[in-house]
Coordinates of C-alpha atoms in Angstrom, one line a residue:
X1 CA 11.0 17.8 17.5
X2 CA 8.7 20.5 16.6
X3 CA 6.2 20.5 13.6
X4 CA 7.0 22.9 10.8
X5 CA 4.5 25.3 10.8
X6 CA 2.9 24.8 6.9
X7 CA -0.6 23.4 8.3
X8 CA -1.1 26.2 10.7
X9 CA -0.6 28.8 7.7
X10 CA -2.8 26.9 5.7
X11 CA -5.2 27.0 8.4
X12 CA -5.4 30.7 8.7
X13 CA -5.5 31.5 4.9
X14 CA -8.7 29.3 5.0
X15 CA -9.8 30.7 8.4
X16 CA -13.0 32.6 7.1
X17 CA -14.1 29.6 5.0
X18 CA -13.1 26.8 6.9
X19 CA -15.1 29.2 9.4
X20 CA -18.1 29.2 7.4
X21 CA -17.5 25.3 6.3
X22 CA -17.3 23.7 9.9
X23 CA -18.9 26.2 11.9
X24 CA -21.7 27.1 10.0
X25 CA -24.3 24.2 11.3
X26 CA -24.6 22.9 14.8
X27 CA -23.6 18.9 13.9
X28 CA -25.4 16.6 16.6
X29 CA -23.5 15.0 18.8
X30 CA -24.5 11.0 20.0
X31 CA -25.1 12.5 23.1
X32 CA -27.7 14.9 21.9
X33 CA -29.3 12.6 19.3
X34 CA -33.3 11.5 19.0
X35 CA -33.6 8.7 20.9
X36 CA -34.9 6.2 18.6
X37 CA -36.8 2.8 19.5
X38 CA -34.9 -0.1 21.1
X39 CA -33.4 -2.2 17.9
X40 CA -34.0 0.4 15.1
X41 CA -31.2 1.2 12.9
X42 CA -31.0 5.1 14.5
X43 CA -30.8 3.4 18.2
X44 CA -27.7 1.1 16.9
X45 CA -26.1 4.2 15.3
X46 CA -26.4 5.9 18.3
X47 CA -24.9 3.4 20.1
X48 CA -22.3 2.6 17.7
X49 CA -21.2 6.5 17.5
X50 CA -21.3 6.5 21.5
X51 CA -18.8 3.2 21.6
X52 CA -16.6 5.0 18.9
X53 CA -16.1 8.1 21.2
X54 CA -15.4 6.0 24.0
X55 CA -12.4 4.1 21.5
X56 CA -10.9 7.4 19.9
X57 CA -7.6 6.6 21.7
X58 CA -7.6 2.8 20.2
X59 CA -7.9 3.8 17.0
X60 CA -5.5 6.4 17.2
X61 CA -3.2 3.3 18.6
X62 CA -4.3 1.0 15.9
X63 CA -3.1 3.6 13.2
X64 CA 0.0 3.9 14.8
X65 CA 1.1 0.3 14.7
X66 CA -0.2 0.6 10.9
X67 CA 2.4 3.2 10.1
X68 CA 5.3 1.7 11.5
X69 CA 4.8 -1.1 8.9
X70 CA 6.6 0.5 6.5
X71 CA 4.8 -0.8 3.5
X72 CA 6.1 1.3 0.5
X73 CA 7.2 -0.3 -2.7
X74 CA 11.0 -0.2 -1.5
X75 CA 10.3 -2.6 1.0
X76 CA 8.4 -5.6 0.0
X77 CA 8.3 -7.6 3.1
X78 CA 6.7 -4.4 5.1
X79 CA 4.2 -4.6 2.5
X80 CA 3.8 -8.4 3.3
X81 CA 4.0 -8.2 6.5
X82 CA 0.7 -5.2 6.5
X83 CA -1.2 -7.4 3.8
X84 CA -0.6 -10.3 7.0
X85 CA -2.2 -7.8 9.6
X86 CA -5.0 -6.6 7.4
X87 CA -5.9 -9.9 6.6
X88 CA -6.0 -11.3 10.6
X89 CA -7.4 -7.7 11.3
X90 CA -10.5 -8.3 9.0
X91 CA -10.6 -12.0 9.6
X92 CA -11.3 -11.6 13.3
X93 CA -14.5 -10.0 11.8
X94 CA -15.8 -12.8 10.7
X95 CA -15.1 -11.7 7.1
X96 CA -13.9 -14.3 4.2
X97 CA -10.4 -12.4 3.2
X98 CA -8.6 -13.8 -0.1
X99 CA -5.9 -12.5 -2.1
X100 CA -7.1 -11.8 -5.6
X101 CA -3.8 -10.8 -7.0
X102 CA -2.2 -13.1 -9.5
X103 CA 1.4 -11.3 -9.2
X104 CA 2.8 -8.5 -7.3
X105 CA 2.0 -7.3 -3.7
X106 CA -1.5 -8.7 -2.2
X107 CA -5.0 -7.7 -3.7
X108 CA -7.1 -8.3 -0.6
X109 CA -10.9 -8.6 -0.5
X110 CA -12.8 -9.2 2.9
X111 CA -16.0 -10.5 1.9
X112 CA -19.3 -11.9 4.4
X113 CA -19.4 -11.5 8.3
X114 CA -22.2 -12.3 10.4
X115 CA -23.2 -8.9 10.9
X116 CA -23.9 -8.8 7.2
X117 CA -27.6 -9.1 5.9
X118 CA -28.0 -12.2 4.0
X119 CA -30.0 -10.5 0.9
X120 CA -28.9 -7.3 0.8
X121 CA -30.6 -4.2 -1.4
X122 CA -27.4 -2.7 -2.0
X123 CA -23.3 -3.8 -2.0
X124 CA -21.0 -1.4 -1.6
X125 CA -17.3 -2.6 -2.3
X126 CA -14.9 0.1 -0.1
X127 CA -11.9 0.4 -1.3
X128 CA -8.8 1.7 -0.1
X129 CA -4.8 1.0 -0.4
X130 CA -2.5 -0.1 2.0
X131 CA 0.5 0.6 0.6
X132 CA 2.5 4.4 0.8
X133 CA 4.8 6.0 -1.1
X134 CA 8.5 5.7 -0.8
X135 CA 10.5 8.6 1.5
X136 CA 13.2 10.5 2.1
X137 CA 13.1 10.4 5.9
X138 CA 16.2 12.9 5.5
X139 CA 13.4 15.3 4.9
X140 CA 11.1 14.3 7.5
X141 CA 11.0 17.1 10.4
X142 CA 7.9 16.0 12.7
X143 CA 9.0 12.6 13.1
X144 CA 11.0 9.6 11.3
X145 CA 8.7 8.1 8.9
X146 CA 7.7 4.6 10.3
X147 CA 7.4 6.5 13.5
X148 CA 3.9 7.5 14.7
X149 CA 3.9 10.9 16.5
X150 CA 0.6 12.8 18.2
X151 CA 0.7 16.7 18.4
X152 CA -1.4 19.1 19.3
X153 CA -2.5 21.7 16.6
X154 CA 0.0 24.2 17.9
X155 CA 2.5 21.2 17.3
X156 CA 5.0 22.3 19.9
X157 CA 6.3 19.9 22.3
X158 CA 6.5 16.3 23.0
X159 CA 4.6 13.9 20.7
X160 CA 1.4 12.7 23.2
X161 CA 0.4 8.8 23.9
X162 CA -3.1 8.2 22.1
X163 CA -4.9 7.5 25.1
X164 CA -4.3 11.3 26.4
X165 CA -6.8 12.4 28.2
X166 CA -6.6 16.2 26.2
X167 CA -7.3 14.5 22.9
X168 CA -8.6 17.2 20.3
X169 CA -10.2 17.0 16.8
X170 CA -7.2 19.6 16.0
X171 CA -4.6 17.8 16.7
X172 CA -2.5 15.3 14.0
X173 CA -1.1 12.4 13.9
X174 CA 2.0 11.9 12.0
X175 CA 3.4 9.3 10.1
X176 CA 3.9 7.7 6.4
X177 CA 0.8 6.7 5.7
X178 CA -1.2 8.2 7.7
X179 CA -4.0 10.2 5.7
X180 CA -3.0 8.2 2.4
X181 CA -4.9 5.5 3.1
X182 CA -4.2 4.0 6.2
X183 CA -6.0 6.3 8.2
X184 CA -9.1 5.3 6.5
X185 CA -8.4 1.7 6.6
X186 CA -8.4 2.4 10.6
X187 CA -11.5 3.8 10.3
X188 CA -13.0 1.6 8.6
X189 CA -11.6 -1.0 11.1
X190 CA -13.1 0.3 13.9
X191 CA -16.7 0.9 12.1
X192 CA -16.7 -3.0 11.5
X193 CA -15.5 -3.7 14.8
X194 CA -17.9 -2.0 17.0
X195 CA -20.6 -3.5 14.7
X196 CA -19.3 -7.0 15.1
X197 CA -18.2 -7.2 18.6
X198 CA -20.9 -4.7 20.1
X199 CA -23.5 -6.7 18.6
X200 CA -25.4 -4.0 16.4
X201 CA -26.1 -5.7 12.7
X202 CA -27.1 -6.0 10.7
X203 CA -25.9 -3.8 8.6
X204 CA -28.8 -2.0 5.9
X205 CA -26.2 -3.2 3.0
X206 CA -23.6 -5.5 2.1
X207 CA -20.2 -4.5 2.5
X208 CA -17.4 -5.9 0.5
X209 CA -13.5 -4.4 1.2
X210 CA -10.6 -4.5 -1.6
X211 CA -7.1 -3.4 -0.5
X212 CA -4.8 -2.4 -2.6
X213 CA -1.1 -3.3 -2.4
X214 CA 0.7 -1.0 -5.1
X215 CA -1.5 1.9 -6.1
X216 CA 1.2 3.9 -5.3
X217 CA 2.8 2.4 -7.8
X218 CA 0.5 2.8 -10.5
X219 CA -1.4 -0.9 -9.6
X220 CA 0.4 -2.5 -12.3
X221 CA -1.3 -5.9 -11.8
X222 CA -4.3 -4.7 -11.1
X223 CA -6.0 -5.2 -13.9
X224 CA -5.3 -8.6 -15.0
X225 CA -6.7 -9.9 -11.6
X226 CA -9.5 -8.1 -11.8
X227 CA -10.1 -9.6 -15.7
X228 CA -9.0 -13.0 -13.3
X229 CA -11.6 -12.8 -11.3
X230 CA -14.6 -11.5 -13.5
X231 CA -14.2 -14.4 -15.6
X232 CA -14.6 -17.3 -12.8
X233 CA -18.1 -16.9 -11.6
X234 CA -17.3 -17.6 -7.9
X235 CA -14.8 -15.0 -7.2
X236 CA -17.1 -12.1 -9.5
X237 CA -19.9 -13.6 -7.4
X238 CA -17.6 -12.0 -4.4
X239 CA -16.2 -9.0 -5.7
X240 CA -18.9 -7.5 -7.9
X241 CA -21.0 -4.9 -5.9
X242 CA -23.3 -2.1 -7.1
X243 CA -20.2 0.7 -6.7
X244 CA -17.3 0.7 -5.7
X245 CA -16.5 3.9 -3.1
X246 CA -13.0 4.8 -3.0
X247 CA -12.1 5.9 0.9
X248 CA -9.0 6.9 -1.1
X249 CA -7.8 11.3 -1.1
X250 CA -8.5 14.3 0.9
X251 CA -11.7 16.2 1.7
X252 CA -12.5 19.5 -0.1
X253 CA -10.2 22.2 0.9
X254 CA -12.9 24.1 2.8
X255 CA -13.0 21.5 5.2
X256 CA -16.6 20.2 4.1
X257 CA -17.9 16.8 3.7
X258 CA -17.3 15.9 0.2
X259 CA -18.6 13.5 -2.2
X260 CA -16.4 12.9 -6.0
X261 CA -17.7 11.5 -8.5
X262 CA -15.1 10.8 -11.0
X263 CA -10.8 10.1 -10.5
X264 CA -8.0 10.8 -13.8
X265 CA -6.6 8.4 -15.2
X266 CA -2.8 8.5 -15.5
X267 CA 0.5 7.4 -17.9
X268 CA 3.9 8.3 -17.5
X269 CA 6.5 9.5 -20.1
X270 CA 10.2 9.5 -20.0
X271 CA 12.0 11.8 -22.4
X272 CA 16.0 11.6 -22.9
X273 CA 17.8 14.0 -25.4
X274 CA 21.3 13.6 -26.1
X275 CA 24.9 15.2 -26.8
X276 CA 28.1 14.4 -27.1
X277 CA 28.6 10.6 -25.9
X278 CA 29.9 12.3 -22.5
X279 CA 30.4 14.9 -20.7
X280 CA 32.9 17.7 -22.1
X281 CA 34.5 20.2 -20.7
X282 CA 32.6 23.5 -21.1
X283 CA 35.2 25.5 -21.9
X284 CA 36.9 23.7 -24.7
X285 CA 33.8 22.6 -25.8
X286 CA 31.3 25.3 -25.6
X287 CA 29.7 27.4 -28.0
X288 CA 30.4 24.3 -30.3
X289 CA 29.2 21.0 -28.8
X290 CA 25.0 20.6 -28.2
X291 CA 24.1 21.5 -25.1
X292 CA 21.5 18.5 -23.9
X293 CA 20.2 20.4 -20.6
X294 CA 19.6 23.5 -22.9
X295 CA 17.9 21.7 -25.4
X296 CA 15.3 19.7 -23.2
X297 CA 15.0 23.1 -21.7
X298 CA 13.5 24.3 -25.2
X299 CA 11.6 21.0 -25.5
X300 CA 9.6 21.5 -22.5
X301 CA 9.0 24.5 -23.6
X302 CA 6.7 23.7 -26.5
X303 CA 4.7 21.5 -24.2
X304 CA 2.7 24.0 -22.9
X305 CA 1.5 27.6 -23.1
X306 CA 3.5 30.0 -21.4
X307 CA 0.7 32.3 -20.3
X308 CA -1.9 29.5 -19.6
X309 CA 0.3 26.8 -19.0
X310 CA -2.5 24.9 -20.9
X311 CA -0.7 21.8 -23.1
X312 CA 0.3 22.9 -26.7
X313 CA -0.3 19.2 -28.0
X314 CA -2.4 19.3 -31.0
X315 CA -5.4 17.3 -30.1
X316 CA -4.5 17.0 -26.5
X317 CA -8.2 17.8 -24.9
X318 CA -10.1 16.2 -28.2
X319 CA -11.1 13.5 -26.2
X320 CA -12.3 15.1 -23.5
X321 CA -15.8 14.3 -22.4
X322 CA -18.6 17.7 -21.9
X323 CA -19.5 18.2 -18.8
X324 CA -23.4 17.4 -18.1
X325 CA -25.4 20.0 -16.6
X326 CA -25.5 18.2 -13.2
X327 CA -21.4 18.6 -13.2
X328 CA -21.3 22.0 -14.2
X329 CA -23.9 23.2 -11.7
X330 CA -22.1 21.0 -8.9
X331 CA -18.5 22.9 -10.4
X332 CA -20.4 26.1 -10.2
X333 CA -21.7 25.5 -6.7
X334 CA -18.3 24.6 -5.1
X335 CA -16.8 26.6 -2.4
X336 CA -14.3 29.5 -3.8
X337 CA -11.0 28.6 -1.9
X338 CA -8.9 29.9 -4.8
X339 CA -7.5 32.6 -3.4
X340 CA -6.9 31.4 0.4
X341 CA -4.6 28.3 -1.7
X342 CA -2.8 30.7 -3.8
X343 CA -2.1 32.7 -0.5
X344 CA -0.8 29.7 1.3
X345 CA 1.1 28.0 -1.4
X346 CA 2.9 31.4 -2.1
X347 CA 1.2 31.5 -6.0
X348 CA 0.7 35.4 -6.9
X349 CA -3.1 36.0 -7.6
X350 CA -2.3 37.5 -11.1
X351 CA -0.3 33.9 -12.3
X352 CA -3.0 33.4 -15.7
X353 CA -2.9 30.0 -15.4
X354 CA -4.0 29.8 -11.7
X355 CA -6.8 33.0 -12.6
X356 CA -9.8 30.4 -13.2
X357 CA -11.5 27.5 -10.6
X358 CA -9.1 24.5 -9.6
X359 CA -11.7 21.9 -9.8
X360 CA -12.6 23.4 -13.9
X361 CA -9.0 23.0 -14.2
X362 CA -8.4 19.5 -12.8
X363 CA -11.9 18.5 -15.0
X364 CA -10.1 17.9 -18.1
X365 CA -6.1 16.1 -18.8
X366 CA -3.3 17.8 -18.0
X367 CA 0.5 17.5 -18.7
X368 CA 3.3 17.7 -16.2
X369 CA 6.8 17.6 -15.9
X370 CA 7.2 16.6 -12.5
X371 CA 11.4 15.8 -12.5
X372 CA 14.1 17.0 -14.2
X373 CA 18.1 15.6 -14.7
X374 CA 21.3 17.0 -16.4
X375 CA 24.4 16.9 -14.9
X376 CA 24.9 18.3 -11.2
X377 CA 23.8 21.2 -9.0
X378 CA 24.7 23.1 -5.7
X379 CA 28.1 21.8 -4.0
X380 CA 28.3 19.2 -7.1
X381 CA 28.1 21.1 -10.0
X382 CA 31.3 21.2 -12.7
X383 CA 31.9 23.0 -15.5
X384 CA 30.8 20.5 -18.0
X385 CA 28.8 20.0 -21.0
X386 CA 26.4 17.3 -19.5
X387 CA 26.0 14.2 -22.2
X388 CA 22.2 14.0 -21.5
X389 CA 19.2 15.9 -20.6
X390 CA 16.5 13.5 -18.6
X391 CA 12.8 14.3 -18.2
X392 CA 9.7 12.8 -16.0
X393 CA 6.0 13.9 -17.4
X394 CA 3.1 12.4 -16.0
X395 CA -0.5 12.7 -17.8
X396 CA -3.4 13.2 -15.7
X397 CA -6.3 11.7 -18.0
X398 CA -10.1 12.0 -17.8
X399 CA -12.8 9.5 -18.9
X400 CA -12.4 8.5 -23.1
X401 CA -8.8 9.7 -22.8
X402 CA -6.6 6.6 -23.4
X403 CA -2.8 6.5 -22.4
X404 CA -1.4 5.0 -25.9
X405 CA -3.7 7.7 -28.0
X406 CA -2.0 10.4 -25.6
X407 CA 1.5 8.8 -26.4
X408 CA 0.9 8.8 -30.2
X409 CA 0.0 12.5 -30.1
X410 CA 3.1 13.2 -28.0
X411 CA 5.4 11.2 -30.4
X412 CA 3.9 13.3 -33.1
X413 CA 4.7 16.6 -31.6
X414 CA 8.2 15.8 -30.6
X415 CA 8.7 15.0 -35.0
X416 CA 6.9 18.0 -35.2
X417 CA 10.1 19.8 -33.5
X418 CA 12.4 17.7 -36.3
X419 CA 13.4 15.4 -33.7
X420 CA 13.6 11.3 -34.4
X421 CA 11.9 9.7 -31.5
X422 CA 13.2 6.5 -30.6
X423 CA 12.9 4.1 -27.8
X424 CA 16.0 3.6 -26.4
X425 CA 19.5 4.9 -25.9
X426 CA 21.2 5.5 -29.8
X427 CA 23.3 3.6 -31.5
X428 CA 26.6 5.3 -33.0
X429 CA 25.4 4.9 -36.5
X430 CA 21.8 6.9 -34.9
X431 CA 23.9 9.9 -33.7
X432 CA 25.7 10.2 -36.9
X433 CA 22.6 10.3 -38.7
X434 CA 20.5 12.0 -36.6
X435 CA 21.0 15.6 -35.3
X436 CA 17.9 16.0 -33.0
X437 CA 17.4 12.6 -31.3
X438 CA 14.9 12.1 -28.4
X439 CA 14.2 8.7 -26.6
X440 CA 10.5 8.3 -25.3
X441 CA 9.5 6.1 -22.8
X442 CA 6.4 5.1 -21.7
X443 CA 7.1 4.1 -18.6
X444 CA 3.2 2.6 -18.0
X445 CA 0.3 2.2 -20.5
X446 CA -1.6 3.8 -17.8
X447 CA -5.3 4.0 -17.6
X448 CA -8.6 6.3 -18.7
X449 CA -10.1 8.1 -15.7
X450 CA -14.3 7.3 -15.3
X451 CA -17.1 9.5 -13.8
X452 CA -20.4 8.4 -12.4
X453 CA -23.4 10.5 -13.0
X454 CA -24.8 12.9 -9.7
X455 CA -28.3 12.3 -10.4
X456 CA -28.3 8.4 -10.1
X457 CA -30.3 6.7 -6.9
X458 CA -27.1 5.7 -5.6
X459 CA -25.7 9.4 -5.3
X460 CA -28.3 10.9 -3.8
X461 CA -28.5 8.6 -1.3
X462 CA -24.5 9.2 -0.1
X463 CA -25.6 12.5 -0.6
X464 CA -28.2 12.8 2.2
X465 CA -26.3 10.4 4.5
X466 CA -23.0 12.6 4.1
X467 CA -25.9 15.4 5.3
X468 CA -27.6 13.3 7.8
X469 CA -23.5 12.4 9.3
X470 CA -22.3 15.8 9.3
X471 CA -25.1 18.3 9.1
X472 CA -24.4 19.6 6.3
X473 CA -24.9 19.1 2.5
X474 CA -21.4 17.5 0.9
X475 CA -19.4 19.6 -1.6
X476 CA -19.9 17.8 -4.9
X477 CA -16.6 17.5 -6.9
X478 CA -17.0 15.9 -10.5
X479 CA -13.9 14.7 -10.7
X480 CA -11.3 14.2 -8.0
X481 CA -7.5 15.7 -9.3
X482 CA -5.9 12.2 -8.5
X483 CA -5.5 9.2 -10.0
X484 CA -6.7 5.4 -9.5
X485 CA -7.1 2.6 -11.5
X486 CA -10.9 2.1 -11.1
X487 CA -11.6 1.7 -15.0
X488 CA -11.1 -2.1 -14.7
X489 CA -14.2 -2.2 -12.1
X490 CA -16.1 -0.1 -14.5
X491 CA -15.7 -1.8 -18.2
X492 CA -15.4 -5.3 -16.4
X493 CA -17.9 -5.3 -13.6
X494 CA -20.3 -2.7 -14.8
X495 CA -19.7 -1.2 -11.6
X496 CA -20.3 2.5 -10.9
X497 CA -17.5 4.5 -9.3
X498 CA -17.5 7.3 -6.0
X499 CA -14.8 8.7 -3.6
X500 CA -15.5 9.2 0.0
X501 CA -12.4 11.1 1.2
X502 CA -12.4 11.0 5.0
X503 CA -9.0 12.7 5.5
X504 CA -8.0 16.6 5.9
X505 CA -6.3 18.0 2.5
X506 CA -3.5 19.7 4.6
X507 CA -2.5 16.3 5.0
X508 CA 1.3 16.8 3.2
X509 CA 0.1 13.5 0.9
X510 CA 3.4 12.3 -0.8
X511 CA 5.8 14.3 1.1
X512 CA 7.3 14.7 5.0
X513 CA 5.7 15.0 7.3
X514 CA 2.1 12.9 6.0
X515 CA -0.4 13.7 8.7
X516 CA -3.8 13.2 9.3
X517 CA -6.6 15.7 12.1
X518 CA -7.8 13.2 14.5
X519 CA -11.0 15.2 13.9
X520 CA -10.9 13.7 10.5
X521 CA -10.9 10.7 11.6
X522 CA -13.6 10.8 14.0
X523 CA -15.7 12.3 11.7
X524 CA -15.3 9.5 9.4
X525 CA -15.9 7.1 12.1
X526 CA -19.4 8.7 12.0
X527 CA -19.9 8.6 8.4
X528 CA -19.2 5.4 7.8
X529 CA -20.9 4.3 10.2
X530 CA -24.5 6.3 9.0
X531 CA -23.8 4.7 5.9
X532 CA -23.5 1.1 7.3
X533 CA -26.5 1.4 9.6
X534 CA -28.8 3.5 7.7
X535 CA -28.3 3.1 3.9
X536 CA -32.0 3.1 2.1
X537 CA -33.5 3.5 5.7
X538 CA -36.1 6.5 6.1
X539 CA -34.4 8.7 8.9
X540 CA -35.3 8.2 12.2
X541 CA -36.3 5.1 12.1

């Protein structure tokens, strides 16, 4: 089945930069590196990097079993039955894997190995998730969802076997799963692996792995077993590192290496408005019965600006945190790709609220209304009065913005409009009271975002490895426009917080047709393993 053609338009609105971003240095190859003396750390990268061309096709393999486990939250035993493979997977690495969650879907950390130092420097704890989010495979074109398929980058014709002997960094892999996170589990997989069996540790730091089971579904337990664990001295003993690097989200959308620094928080509101106590006939009833869609129509409206699209909440950004000078020179240095994205998602270039930088924009909370519900539409749609008017907003939050401060400013707003907020469906005696009723529901508490500093030691050293990886320096990103729950790690574990996105961002996360660039992959193959093998080691040696 042919690929729809959205990644190859992407590609040529960002053909210049992407030009500029991949082409602009001449990255080494392991056949072209230094040779380094017998045993050093550079002579076991170099032969790590040269056993991880000669397994591009077993990776690619190993993914594709991954992503027909269909482990989304709609299907608990596929998420078992992934949390069983990762944990033989990392197992026959030598590595200590336990479960850490006390309910819901597995928490899995992979701890020791043999090819581990036994004092290390430096712990890094890598973290990634190995659950995806649910589909519609109605709307899947490439391939079902559960169903890995291999195209080239022209994406015509039949899907290719991972061992084919034409493999190219352009062409994608297909499935659910694939770039969000499983890829990077693979990856990761494979770094380990060629470590362990080819004999090349140990590594410069210890490496410690957590797997995530539900982020996709906002890690609701999450929290409590990392609270679990900090308080018995044992398992803290195993879980607490110096940071924890997310391998979670995509690269910058130049294409370049890319380091963040920070991830948003996020909570989730449901608002409900109400009419009649159903649905009445619009011609009887109109022009005299309350219209529910209309008037969540007019809601929404106060939300946000209609010029900036900025949130009209009083006291919505209060709690944002400045920028330091270190995160507004890194915002100022970034790549402009503003203009190539507005061209490719089919934005005008004279929308206000998409005038300024993306990355400015996604620095401080936002508010979105991300579904909508009244009635029915297309081949389904009557001519009624619909009895209710349903909305979905989620609030992206950045560090010292808290999910039940949020809500109370939200609540407050709605009374502003004269409407009585309650928290579930009326009663009769309600709507006869009542003539502007709203329930709100917060669906989660949800959870702050948190942002590590660029200057520290422990930054500037990813920073010259993602340069010593790739040949060239990283884009620095702040803060990252997704959300995960690292706070926990951070107020609980004193641990500091990065994201090390491997994956392409053209990599339809969250909708049809999930892919991921095999060059992606390949080139986080090489960065991890630089960072395993030469962490705190002068270069060269």
């Amino acid at each position: 089945m042919p690929r729809r053609s959205s990644t190859a338009a992407l590609a040529a609105a960002l053909a210049v930069l992407a030009g500029a971003a991949l082409g602009g240095c001449r990255c080494v190859s392991s056949s072209e590196a230094t040779v380094a003396a017998p045993g050093s750390p550079a002579h076991r990268l170099d032969r790590l990097k040269r056993w991880g061309e000669t397994q591009r096709g077993a990776l690619t393999r190993s993914l594709s079993e991954m992503i027909a486990a269909p482990s989304v939250s709609r299907d608990p035993d596929g998420v078992a039955r992934m949390a069983e493979a990762l944990t033989r997977d990392f197992a026959a690495l030598g590595m200590r894997v336990e479960n850490l969650a006390l309910e819901g879907p597995p928490l899995l950390l992979a701890t020791g190995g043999p090819w581990q130092p036994e004092a290390p420097t430096t712990t890094l704890l890598l973290y990634a998730h190995y659950d995806g989010q649910n589909v519609d495979a109605t709307r899947w074109r490439v391939t079902p969802p559960f169903t890995a398929a291999l195209l080239p980058a022209s994406g015509e014709g039949e899907p290719r076997a991972p061992e084919d002997p034409a493999l190219a960094a352009d062409w994608r892999l297909y499935g659910r799963g694939a770039a969000d996170d499983k890829g990077p589990i693979a990856v990761l997989k494979h770094v380990l692996k060629g470590i362990h069996e080819q004999g090349l540790g140990p590594t410069s730091i210890g490496i410690k792995i957590l797997l995530d089971g539900e982020e996709e579904s906002g890690s609701p337990h999450l929290g409590a077993s990392i609270d679990a664990a900090a308080n018995d001295p044992e398992r803290r003993a195993r879980l607490v590192a110096d940071a924890l690097v997310s391998l979670d989200g995509p690269l910058h959308q130049s294409g370049a290496p890319t380091i963040s620094y920070g991830v948003r928080g996020i909570m989730s509101v449901d608002l409900t408005v109400y009419g009649a106590t159903h649905d009445l006939h619009s011609g009887h009833y109109g022009n005299w019965a309350p219209n529910p869609a209309m008037e969540l129509a007019q809601l929404l409206a106060t939300l946000t600006d209609p010029v900036t699209g900025r949130a009209r909440v009083a006291g919505f950004y209060d709690c944002r945190r400045p920028l330091d000078a270190e995160a507004r020179a890194a915002l100022d240095a970034l790549p402009p790709i503003e203009d190539a994205l507005r061209d490719q998602l089919g934005i005008a270039r004279d929308r206000p609220e998409a005038a300024g930088s993306l990355f400015e924009a996604i620095s401080d909370p936002s508010l979105n209304v991300r579904g909508l519900h009244s009635g029915d539409v297309g081949a389904r749609a009557r001519t009624v009065i619909p009895h209710a008017a349903e909305a979905a907003l989620d609030l992206r939050l950045v560090p010292d913005c808290h999910g039940p401060e949020m809500a109370t400013l939200l609540r407050r707003h709605l009374e502003g409009l004269g409407y009585t907020v309650i928290d579930g469906p009326p009663t009769d005696a309600q709507r006869r009271e009542h003539p502007r009723l709203v329930t709100m529901g917060v669906r989660a508490r949800g959870y702050p975002g948190v942002q590590t500093p660029l200057g520290l030691e422990l930054s500037r050293e990813l920073q010259a490895l993602t340069e010593r990886a790739t040949g060239r320096a990283p884009v620095q990103i702040p803060t990252m426009g997704g959300s995960l729950p690292f706070h926990h790690f951070e107020s609980r574990l004193g641990m500091r917080v990065l994201a090390l996105p491997l994956v392409n961002h053209d990599n339809n996360q969250h909708g049809p047709d999930e892919n991921v660039e095999l060059g992606a992959l390949w080139r986080g193959f090489d960065l991890l393993a630089t960072i395993a093998l030469t962490y705190g080691v002068t270069p060269g040696a």
